[in-house]
Coordinates of C-alpha atoms and ligand atoms in Angstrom, one line a residue:
M1 CA 234.7 20.4 256.0
S2 CA 236.9 18.1 255.3
L3 CA 235.0 15.6 256.2
L4 CA 232.7 15.5 252.8
P5 CA 233.7 13.3 250.1
F6 CA 233.6 16.1 247.4
G7 CA 235.5 19.2 246.9
K8 CA 234.4 22.6 246.9
L9 CA 231.2 23.1 244.6
P10 CA 230.9 25.1 241.5
L11 CA 228.3 28.0 242.2
F12 CA 225.2 27.4 240.0
A13 CA 224.6 31.3 240.5
P14 CA 226.8 33.7 242.4
R15 CA 225.0 35.1 245.3
Q16 CA 222.9 38.2 245.3
F17 CA 221.4 38.9 248.6
V18 CA 223.5 36.2 250.8
P19 CA 226.9 37.5 251.9
V20 CA 229.2 35.4 250.3
E21 CA 231.5 35.2 253.3
A22 CA 228.2 34.7 256.1
N23 CA 228.5 31.7 257.7
V24 CA 224.6 30.3 257.4
G25 CA 225.3 27.6 260.2
N26 CA 225.5 30.6 263.0
W27 CA 222.1 32.1 263.6
T28 CA 223.6 35.8 264.8
Q29 CA 224.6 36.0 261.0
L30 CA 221.4 34.6 259.8
S31 CA 219.0 36.7 262.0
P32 CA 220.2 40.1 260.1
L33 CA 219.4 39.0 257.2
F34 CA 215.8 38.0 258.0
D35 CA 215.3 41.5 259.7
Q36 CA 216.3 43.1 256.0
L37 CA 213.7 40.6 254.0
E38 CA 211.0 41.5 256.5
T39 CA 211.9 45.6 256.8
R40 CA 212.4 45.5 252.7
A41 CA 208.9 43.7 251.8
A42 CA 207.1 47.0 252.3
K43 CA 209.7 49.0 250.6
C44 CA 208.7 47.1 247.4
S45 CA 206.9 49.1 244.7
S46 CA 206.9 47.0 241.8
V47 CA 206.2 43.4 241.1
T48 CA 209.2 43.4 239.5
D49 CA 211.0 44.3 243.5
F50 CA 208.4 42.1 245.1
E51 CA 209.9 38.8 242.7
R52 CA 212.9 40.0 243.7
W53 CA 212.0 40.3 247.4
L54 CA 210.6 36.7 246.5
L55 CA 214.1 35.6 245.0
D56 CA 216.0 36.7 247.5
W57 CA 214.0 35.2 250.3
G58 CA 214.9 31.6 248.4
E59 CA 218.2 32.1 248.0
L60 CA 218.7 32.7 251.7
S61 CA 216.6 29.2 252.1
A62 CA 218.7 27.7 249.8
A63 CA 222.1 29.0 251.5
I64 CA 220.7 27.0 255.3
D65 CA 219.3 24.4 253.6
E66 CA 222.6 23.5 251.6
E67 CA 224.5 23.9 254.5
S68 CA 221.9 21.9 256.7
S69 CA 222.6 19.1 254.2
R70 CA 226.0 19.3 254.3
R71 CA 226.7 19.0 258.2
Y72 CA 224.4 16.0 257.8
I73 CA 226.0 14.3 255.0
A74 CA 229.6 15.3 256.9
M75 CA 227.5 12.9 260.3
T76 CA 226.1 10.1 257.9
C77 CA 229.0 9.6 256.6
H78 CA 231.9 9.4 259.8
T79 CA 229.5 8.6 262.6
D80 CA 232.7 7.8 264.8
D81 CA 233.8 11.3 264.5
A82 CA 232.9 13.8 267.1
E83 CA 233.1 17.1 265.7
A84 CA 231.0 15.8 262.1
K85 CA 227.7 14.9 265.2
K86 CA 228.5 18.2 267.2
A87 CA 228.8 20.4 264.1
Y88 CA 225.2 18.9 262.4
L89 CA 223.6 18.4 266.0
D90 CA 224.7 22.7 266.5
F91 CA 222.0 23.5 263.2
V92 CA 219.6 21.3 264.9
E93 CA 219.4 22.7 268.1
H94 CA 220.3 26.1 267.5
V95 CA 219.9 27.5 264.4
E96 CA 216.3 24.9 263.4
P97 CA 214.1 26.8 265.6
Q98 CA 214.6 29.8 265.9
L99 CA 214.5 29.6 261.3
K100 CA 210.6 27.9 261.9
P101 CA 209.0 31.4 263.1
R102 CA 211.5 33.8 261.3
Q103 CA 210.1 31.5 257.8
F104 CA 206.4 32.0 259.2
K105 CA 206.4 35.1 259.4
L106 CA 207.7 35.7 256.0
S107 CA 204.8 33.6 255.0
E108 CA 202.6 36.3 256.0
I109 CA 203.7 38.7 254.8
Y110 CA 203.9 37.4 251.3
L111 CA 199.8 36.7 251.7
A112 CA 199.4 39.8 253.1
H113 CA 201.9 42.0 250.5
P114 CA 199.3 44.3 248.6
L115 CA 201.8 43.1 245.0
R116 CA 201.1 39.5 245.8
S117 CA 197.7 39.9 243.6
Q118 CA 199.9 41.0 240.9
L119 CA 201.8 38.3 240.1
P120 CA 202.1 36.6 237.5
T121 CA 198.6 34.2 238.7
H122 CA 199.8 30.7 236.9
R123 CA 203.4 30.9 237.7
Y124 CA 202.6 32.0 241.1
E125 CA 199.6 29.6 241.9
V126 CA 201.5 26.7 243.8
F127 CA 203.3 28.5 245.5
D128 CA 200.6 30.9 247.1
R129 CA 198.3 28.0 247.3
D130 CA 201.5 26.2 249.8
T131 CA 202.2 29.7 251.9
K132 CA 198.7 30.1 252.5
I133 CA 198.7 26.0 254.0
H134 CA 201.5 26.9 255.6
V135 CA 200.1 29.9 257.9
E136 CA 196.9 28.4 257.4
L137 CA 197.5 25.5 259.8
F138 CA 200.4 27.4 261.6
R139 CA 199.0 27.5 265.5
Q140 CA 201.2 28.2 268.7
E141 CA 199.7 26.0 270.9
N142 CA 200.6 23.5 268.4
V143 CA 204.3 23.1 268.9
P144 CA 205.4 21.8 272.5
L145 CA 202.7 19.1 271.0
E146 CA 204.6 18.3 268.2
T147 CA 208.2 18.5 270.4
E148 CA 206.2 16.0 272.5
E149 CA 205.2 13.7 269.6
T150 CA 209.1 14.5 268.1
K151 CA 210.0 12.6 271.6
L152 CA 207.9 9.8 271.6
G153 CA 209.1 9.7 267.7
Q154 CA 212.4 9.2 269.0
Q155 CA 211.1 6.4 272.5
Y156 CA 210.4 4.6 269.1
Q157 CA 212.9 4.2 267.6
E158 CA 215.6 3.9 270.3
I159 CA 213.9 0.8 271.5
T160 CA 213.3 -0.8 268.0
G161 CA 217.5 0.1 267.0
S162 CA 218.1 -1.2 270.0
L163 CA 216.9 -4.6 269.8
T164 CA 219.0 -7.6 269.3
V165 CA 218.3 -11.2 269.6
K166 CA 221.2 -14.0 270.2
F167 CA 221.4 -16.3 267.2
R168 CA 223.5 -19.3 267.4
G169 CA 226.0 -17.8 269.9
E170 CA 226.4 -14.5 268.5
E171 CA 224.2 -11.4 269.1
K172 CA 222.3 -9.4 265.9
T173 CA 220.7 -6.4 266.0
L174 CA 216.9 -7.3 263.7
P175 CA 218.5 -5.6 260.4
Q176 CA 221.7 -8.3 260.6
M177 CA 218.8 -11.0 261.0
A178 CA 217.2 -10.2 257.7
K179 CA 219.1 -12.1 255.6
F180 CA 219.0 -15.4 257.0
L181 CA 215.5 -15.5 255.7
E182 CA 217.4 -16.0 252.1
E183 CA 218.8 -18.6 254.1
P184 CA 217.7 -22.3 251.4
D185 CA 217.8 -23.8 255.0
R186 CA 214.0 -24.0 256.2
A187 CA 215.2 -24.4 259.8
M188 CA 217.3 -21.9 260.2
R189 CA 214.8 -19.3 258.4
Q190 CA 211.7 -20.2 261.3
E191 CA 214.4 -20.4 263.9
A192 CA 215.9 -16.5 263.0
W193 CA 211.9 -15.5 261.8
E194 CA 210.6 -16.3 265.4
L195 CA 213.4 -15.1 267.1
V196 CA 212.5 -11.5 266.1
A197 CA 209.3 -12.2 265.6
N198 CA 209.5 -12.3 270.1
R199 CA 211.9 -10.5 271.1
R200 CA 209.5 -7.7 268.8
L201 CA 206.4 -9.4 271.5
Q202 CA 208.2 -8.5 274.2
E203 CA 208.0 -4.6 273.2
A204 CA 204.3 -5.1 272.3
E205 CA 203.1 -3.6 275.2
K206 CA 205.9 -0.6 275.3
F207 CA 204.9 0.2 271.2
E208 CA 201.2 0.7 272.4
A209 CA 201.6 2.8 275.0
I210 CA 203.7 5.0 272.1
F211 CA 201.2 4.8 269.9
D212 CA 198.2 5.3 272.5
H213 CA 199.7 9.0 273.4
M214 CA 200.4 9.6 270.1
V215 CA 197.2 9.6 268.7
K216 CA 195.7 11.6 272.0
L217 CA 198.4 14.1 270.9
R218 CA 197.8 13.7 267.0
E219 CA 193.8 14.1 268.1
K220 CA 194.6 17.7 269.7
I221 CA 196.7 19.2 266.9
A222 CA 194.0 18.7 264.8
A223 CA 191.4 19.8 266.3
N224 CA 193.5 23.3 267.8
A225 CA 193.9 23.1 263.6
G226 CA 190.0 23.5 263.7
F227 CA 189.9 19.6 261.9
P228 CA 187.3 17.6 262.9
N229 CA 189.7 14.7 263.0
Y230 CA 193.1 13.8 262.2
L231 CA 192.6 12.3 259.0
D232 CA 191.0 15.8 257.7
Y233 CA 194.0 17.7 259.2
A234 CA 197.0 15.5 257.5
F235 CA 195.5 15.3 253.9
R236 CA 195.8 18.9 254.5
A237 CA 199.1 19.4 256.1
R238 CA 200.9 16.6 253.7
G239 CA 199.5 19.1 250.4
R240 CA 196.7 16.6 249.1
F241 CA 194.8 18.8 247.5
D242 CA 194.8 16.7 244.6
Y243 CA 192.8 13.5 245.5
T244 CA 190.6 12.2 248.9
P245 CA 190.5 9.8 251.6
A246 CA 187.8 8.9 249.6
D247 CA 190.4 8.4 246.7
C248 CA 192.6 5.9 249.3
R249 CA 189.7 3.8 250.3
Q250 CA 188.7 3.1 246.5
F251 CA 192.5 2.3 246.1
H252 CA 192.8 0.3 248.3
A253 CA 190.0 -1.5 247.3
A254 CA 190.7 -1.8 243.7
V255 CA 193.9 -3.4 245.3
E256 CA 191.8 -6.2 246.3
T257 CA 190.2 -6.7 243.6
E258 CA 192.6 -6.1 240.7
I259 CA 196.1 -7.2 242.8
M260 CA 195.0 -9.5 245.6
P261 CA 195.0 -12.4 242.8
V262 CA 197.8 -12.8 241.6
V263 CA 199.3 -12.1 245.0
R264 CA 198.0 -15.3 245.3
E265 CA 198.7 -17.1 242.1
L266 CA 202.5 -16.1 242.6
Q267 CA 202.2 -17.4 246.6
T268 CA 200.9 -20.5 245.1
A269 CA 203.9 -21.0 242.7
R270 CA 206.2 -19.8 245.1
R271 CA 204.7 -22.8 247.1
Q272 CA 205.1 -24.7 245.2
Q273 CA 208.5 -24.0 244.1
L274 CA 209.5 -24.3 247.1
Q275 CA 207.5 -27.4 247.9
L276 CA 205.6 -27.0 250.9
S277 CA 202.6 -27.5 252.0
S278 CA 201.4 -24.7 253.2
L279 CA 203.3 -21.0 253.2
R280 CA 204.9 -19.5 256.3
P281 CA 206.0 -16.4 257.2
W282 CA 209.9 -17.3 256.8
D283 CA 209.2 -18.9 253.7
T284 CA 208.5 -14.9 251.7
E285 CA 211.7 -13.5 250.6
V286 CA 214.3 -17.4 249.6
D287 CA 214.7 -18.0 246.5
P288 CA 212.0 -20.1 245.1
F289 CA 214.6 -22.6 243.8
N290 CA 217.4 -22.3 246.4
R291 CA 219.8 -20.4 244.4
P292 CA 222.6 -18.4 245.6
P293 CA 221.6 -14.7 245.7
L294 CA 223.1 -12.6 242.7
K295 CA 226.2 -11.6 242.4
P296 CA 226.4 -8.0 240.1
F297 CA 229.7 -6.7 241.1
S298 CA 232.7 -7.1 242.8
D299 CA 233.7 -3.6 244.3
V300 CA 231.7 -0.6 244.0
T301 CA 234.2 0.9 240.9
Q302 CA 232.2 -2.0 239.7
M303 CA 228.9 -0.9 240.3
V304 CA 229.8 2.5 238.7
S305 CA 231.1 2.1 235.7
R306 CA 228.0 -1.0 235.1
T307 CA 225.4 1.5 235.8
Q308 CA 226.7 4.5 234.1
N309 CA 227.3 1.8 231.4
I310 CA 223.1 1.3 231.7
F311 CA 222.5 5.5 231.6
D312 CA 224.6 5.5 228.7
R313 CA 222.3 3.4 226.9
L314 CA 219.3 4.6 228.2
D315 CA 219.6 8.5 227.2
G316 CA 222.6 11.5 226.6
T317 CA 221.2 13.8 229.4
L318 CA 221.1 11.1 232.0
A319 CA 224.3 9.8 231.7
G320 CA 225.9 13.3 231.3
G321 CA 224.2 13.6 234.4
F322 CA 225.6 10.7 236.6
Q323 CA 228.5 11.5 234.8
K324 CA 229.2 15.2 236.2
M325 CA 228.1 13.4 240.0
R326 CA 230.9 11.3 239.4
D327 CA 233.4 13.7 238.9
L328 CA 232.2 16.3 241.5
H329 CA 232.9 13.1 243.7
L330 CA 229.0 13.4 244.8
L331 CA 228.7 9.7 245.7
D332 CA 229.7 7.8 248.3
L333 CA 228.3 4.6 247.2
D334 CA 230.7 2.0 249.4
N335 CA 229.7 0.6 253.3
R336 CA 232.1 1.1 255.2
K337 CA 233.0 1.1 258.8
G338 CA 232.0 4.2 260.7
K339 CA 229.0 5.0 258.3
A340 CA 225.4 5.2 258.9
P341 CA 223.3 2.3 257.3
G342 CA 221.3 3.0 254.4
G343 CA 220.6 4.9 251.5
Y344 CA 219.7 8.2 250.6
Q345 CA 219.9 11.1 247.9
C346 CA 220.0 14.5 249.5
S347 CA 220.2 17.8 247.6
L348 CA 222.5 20.2 248.2
N349 CA 220.3 23.2 247.2
E350 CA 222.2 26.4 246.5
S351 CA 225.5 24.4 244.6
R352 CA 221.5 22.6 242.7
L353 CA 223.5 19.2 243.0
P354 CA 222.9 16.4 244.2
F355 CA 224.2 14.2 246.5
I356 CA 223.7 9.9 247.0
F357 CA 224.7 8.0 249.5
M358 CA 224.6 4.4 250.0
N359 CA 226.0 1.5 251.8
A360 CA 226.8 -1.1 248.6
V361 CA 227.9 -4.9 249.5
G362 CA 227.8 -6.0 246.2
V363 CA 224.0 -7.5 246.2
Q364 CA 221.4 -7.2 243.5
R365 CA 219.4 -4.8 245.9
D366 CA 222.4 -2.3 245.6
V367 CA 221.9 -2.1 242.2
E368 CA 218.1 -1.5 242.6
T369 CA 219.1 1.5 245.5
M370 CA 222.0 2.9 242.8
L371 CA 219.2 3.8 240.3
H372 CA 217.0 4.7 242.3
E373 CA 218.6 7.0 243.9
A374 CA 219.7 7.7 240.5
G375 CA 216.4 8.8 239.6
H376 CA 216.0 10.4 242.5
A377 CA 219.5 13.0 241.0
F378 CA 218.2 13.4 238.2
H379 CA 215.4 15.1 239.4
A380 CA 217.7 17.2 241.5
L381 CA 219.4 18.5 237.6
A382 CA 216.4 18.9 235.5
T383 CA 215.8 21.3 238.2
R384 CA 218.7 23.1 238.6
P385 CA 217.7 26.0 235.8
E386 CA 214.3 26.5 238.0
P387 CA 215.0 30.3 240.0
I388 CA 211.8 29.7 242.5
Y389 CA 213.5 27.8 245.9
S390 CA 210.4 26.2 246.7
Y391 CA 209.8 24.5 243.0
R392 CA 213.0 23.0 242.9
H393 CA 211.3 20.5 244.6
A394 CA 208.2 18.4 243.8
P395 CA 205.6 16.6 245.6
I396 CA 207.1 13.0 247.6
E397 CA 204.0 11.5 244.8
F398 CA 206.3 12.4 241.9
C399 CA 209.7 12.5 243.4
E400 CA 209.1 8.9 243.6
V401 CA 207.9 8.4 240.2
A402 CA 211.3 10.2 239.2
S403 CA 213.0 7.0 241.2
M404 CA 211.2 4.1 240.3
S405 CA 210.7 4.8 236.9
M406 CA 214.7 4.4 237.2
E407 CA 214.4 1.0 238.4
L408 CA 212.0 -0.6 235.3
L409 CA 214.0 1.9 232.8
G410 CA 217.4 0.4 234.2
N411 CA 216.6 -2.7 234.9
E412 CA 215.9 -3.6 231.0
H413 CA 219.9 -3.2 231.1
L414 CA 221.3 -5.8 234.0
E415 CA 222.5 -7.6 231.5
E416 CA 225.4 -4.3 232.1
F417 CA 225.7 -6.6 235.1
Y418 CA 224.4 -10.2 234.5
P419 CA 224.3 -13.0 231.6
T420 CA 220.4 -12.8 230.5
P421 CA 219.5 -15.3 232.6
E422 CA 220.9 -14.0 236.2
A423 CA 219.5 -10.9 234.6
N424 CA 216.4 -12.2 234.0
R425 CA 215.8 -13.3 237.8
A426 CA 216.6 -10.1 239.0
R427 CA 214.1 -9.1 237.2
R428 CA 211.8 -11.3 237.9
T429 CA 212.4 -10.2 241.5
H430 CA 212.2 -6.3 241.1
L431 CA 208.8 -7.2 239.6
E432 CA 206.7 -9.9 242.1
G433 CA 209.0 -6.7 244.5
I434 CA 206.6 -4.6 243.2
V435 CA 203.0 -6.6 243.0
K436 CA 203.4 -7.3 246.5
F437 CA 204.3 -4.0 247.7
F438 CA 200.4 -3.2 247.0
P439 CA 198.8 -4.8 249.6
W440 CA 200.8 -4.3 251.7
M441 CA 200.9 0.1 251.4
A442 CA 197.4 -0.5 251.2
T443 CA 197.2 -2.3 255.0
I444 CA 199.4 0.0 255.9
D445 CA 197.3 3.4 255.3
A446 CA 193.6 1.8 255.6
F447 CA 194.1 0.9 258.8
Q448 CA 196.1 4.5 259.7
H449 CA 192.0 6.1 258.4
W450 CA 190.8 3.4 260.8
I451 CA 193.0 4.5 263.7
Y452 CA 191.7 8.6 262.8
T453 CA 188.4 8.4 262.2
H454 CA 187.6 6.0 265.3
P455 CA 189.2 8.5 268.0
G456 CA 188.0 6.7 271.4
H457 CA 189.7 3.3 270.0
T458 CA 190.7 0.8 273.0
R459 CA 193.7 -1.5 271.6
A460 CA 191.0 -4.1 271.1
E461 CA 188.8 -2.8 268.6
R462 CA 192.4 -1.5 267.5
S463 CA 193.7 -4.8 266.8
A464 CA 190.1 -6.2 265.4
A465 CA 190.9 -3.7 262.8
W466 CA 194.2 -4.5 261.7
L467 CA 193.4 -8.0 261.7
A468 CA 190.3 -7.4 259.7
L469 CA 193.0 -5.4 256.8
M470 CA 195.2 -8.1 257.3
D471 CA 192.6 -11.0 256.1
R472 CA 192.2 -8.7 253.5
F473 CA 195.8 -7.8 252.5
G474 CA 197.5 -10.8 253.9
G475 CA 197.3 -13.7 250.6
L476 CA 198.0 -17.3 251.7
T477 CA 200.9 -16.9 254.0
D478 CA 199.3 -19.5 257.1
W479 CA 200.6 -17.9 260.3
S480 CA 199.0 -20.4 262.7
G481 CA 200.8 -20.8 265.8
H482 CA 201.5 -17.7 265.8
E483 CA 198.7 -15.1 265.5
K484 CA 199.9 -12.5 268.0
A485 CA 202.9 -11.3 265.9
R486 CA 200.4 -10.8 263.0
A487 CA 198.1 -9.2 265.0
N488 CA 201.1 -7.2 266.5
L489 CA 202.8 -7.0 263.1
W490 CA 202.2 -3.2 262.5
H491 CA 204.7 -2.0 265.2
R492 CA 207.5 -2.5 263.0
Q493 CA 205.9 0.1 260.5
L494 CA 207.9 3.2 261.3
H495 CA 205.6 5.2 259.3
I496 CA 203.1 4.5 261.8
F497 CA 204.9 5.9 264.2
L498 CA 206.7 8.6 262.7
H499 CA 205.3 9.8 260.3
P500 CA 201.6 9.3 260.0
F501 CA 200.1 8.5 256.6
Y502 CA 203.2 8.9 254.5
Y503 CA 203.0 5.6 253.2
V504 CA 200.5 5.7 249.6
E505 CA 202.8 8.3 247.9
Y506 CA 205.3 5.2 247.9
G507 CA 202.0 3.5 246.2
I508 CA 200.7 6.4 243.8
A509 CA 204.3 6.9 242.9
Q510 CA 204.4 3.2 241.2
L511 CA 201.6 3.4 239.8
G512 CA 203.0 6.4 237.6
A513 CA 206.1 4.7 237.2
L514 CA 204.4 1.7 236.0
Q515 CA 202.8 3.9 233.6
V516 CA 206.7 5.8 232.4
W517 CA 207.4 1.8 231.6
A518 CA 204.6 0.7 229.9
N519 CA 204.9 3.8 227.4
S520 CA 208.7 2.9 227.2
R521 CA 207.1 -0.6 225.8
R522 CA 206.0 1.4 223.1
D523 CA 208.3 4.3 221.9
K524 CA 211.2 4.2 224.5
P525 CA 212.7 7.4 223.6
G526 CA 209.2 9.7 223.6
A527 CA 209.1 8.5 227.4
L528 CA 212.2 9.1 228.0
R529 CA 211.7 12.9 226.9
A530 CA 208.4 12.7 228.8
Y531 CA 209.9 11.9 231.7
Q532 CA 212.7 14.7 231.9
Q533 CA 210.3 17.3 230.7
A534 CA 208.4 16.1 234.0
L535 CA 211.2 16.2 235.9
A536 CA 212.2 19.8 234.5
L537 CA 208.9 21.4 236.3
G538 CA 209.3 19.9 239.8
G539 CA 207.6 21.6 241.8
S540 CA 206.3 24.3 239.6
R541 CA 203.3 22.9 239.1
P542 CA 200.1 20.9 240.6
L543 CA 201.2 16.8 240.9
P544 CA 198.5 15.8 238.1
E545 CA 200.5 18.0 235.8
L546 CA 203.5 16.3 236.9
F547 CA 202.2 12.8 235.9
Q548 CA 200.5 14.3 233.2
A549 CA 204.0 15.7 231.4
A550 CA 205.4 12.4 232.8
G551 CA 202.9 10.4 230.2
C552 CA 200.4 8.8 233.0
R553 CA 197.6 9.8 235.2
L554 CA 197.2 11.1 238.4
E555 CA 194.4 8.1 239.0
F556 CA 194.3 4.6 241.6
T557 CA 191.1 3.2 239.9
A558 CA 190.8 -0.6 239.1
K559 CA 190.7 0.9 235.5
T560 CA 194.2 2.3 235.8
I561 CA 195.7 -0.5 238.2
H562 CA 194.7 -3.7 235.8
P563 CA 196.2 -2.9 232.1
L564 CA 199.3 -2.2 234.4
V565 CA 198.8 -4.9 236.1
K566 CA 198.4 -7.4 233.0
L567 CA 201.7 -5.7 232.1
V568 CA 204.2 -6.7 234.8
K569 CA 201.9 -10.5 234.5
E570 CA 203.3 -10.7 230.7
E571 CA 206.4 -9.6 231.2
L572 CA 206.4 -12.0 234.5
A573 CA 205.5 -15.5 232.1
K574 CA 208.4 -14.4 230.0
L575 CA 210.7 -14.1 233.1
N576 CA 210.7 -17.6 233.7
Ligands
ZN1 ZN1 213.1 7.5 247.1

């Protein structure tokens, strides 16, 4: 596929099971390989045979996964290329649906296998646990319900993606409107904010209807799988073995007592700096001293070489990893026509190499994204030697520790981009962003706890539950005159619609990242060593052990949060 930014990549290891010439994007060539694995399982007569069988299954999964990633990368790098889109959709429509039941079948074969109990326990503990969950939760009757859920998700995205407003004579998408909230001219900010809020409100009825339908489906999915409610089902399905709904509620309470006071202090300072009598929803993003935006680089080449300098200063292994990605063209970073929006890191699972995609335009946010995605890429590089396919991925709670830590550690060397006063301004914005994120995380998470433990609730009750959370976590922002926008604010949070309960992970990970950063202030080489050792574990150990290896604790109590918030506050004071 010539549409890929990179050429032929070196194989990590030669294939032992999948034929070298196999076209793994074609189901007719894949299906016999699944047949072979199914029949071979019965013939395994020793643990060695059985482990080889598991590795071959992993090799096939990795090859298919890489094919899917390659098609996704080609499509997002060339949204205007019909062939690339066709190749991607072909895979989604013709390979993935066939793949799911075959993978499920192999999981069943594994669980029923007589040699399973003879595998080394410590080594296979996590794999075994995850495979059990996969089989335990699978219900044939849920498949059509999940398809319906996905389609509703598409409707939600279609509506949000299609929204535009007419701003000063020009039609603009809602993401394009975001930059006007950084505009020093307050009247312009207000105009932009109100246009967007009102545009969303016009769709409120549709969002509510889609969501009502989703909640019904999810309650049914949970009931089919034998769970009393969708909250308990989701915790199991998301593989949350190491924390409970009660832990999450404790986390929300800790955010309220430990973080909200700091949020209110920051908001008060912002209001005073902006010389306002009250802080309105359109006053939260603008620079409080009305300075022009930071300009970290003039072109992407400069961004890459400066980022390289940061890694050179941090650690030789990390620097070498980033250099390798540059050499192999595993970076597509500049914003250009025909590229999908946003940024992501994606692993090529057979080559065992990471790829980073983003749309850099020359703002500080690009530097943060670059460091964040590089953290994910370091994770992928660190797990290369791991032979078990599923262990080359960590749970999401820990993946984000890898990326968020890299933002904090990398920010220590922002002088590669700016003179010190400007570097401090960037650091300040970043740390304030971390503080402000926790209450929003708690709001989104607590809201979903309420929704899925109140079956049969009405829209009015749901709205009241949301507003109660806005009172708890909204801080000092003055919403008067915009009560309706406030009551419907959750409509804009995609996760509530598309990825239920997937949000608290970011909060959990941020606590981990802050701990890594705190450790690095005491002992930088030690913290970086632990960070890399934890990354290298991939998903081979349970979540608490991954945190422990990185030198931190998986804990969301006030006791853990308190010293971290104190450190951030001290740092913010220094950066003033
Ligand atoms: Zn991330």
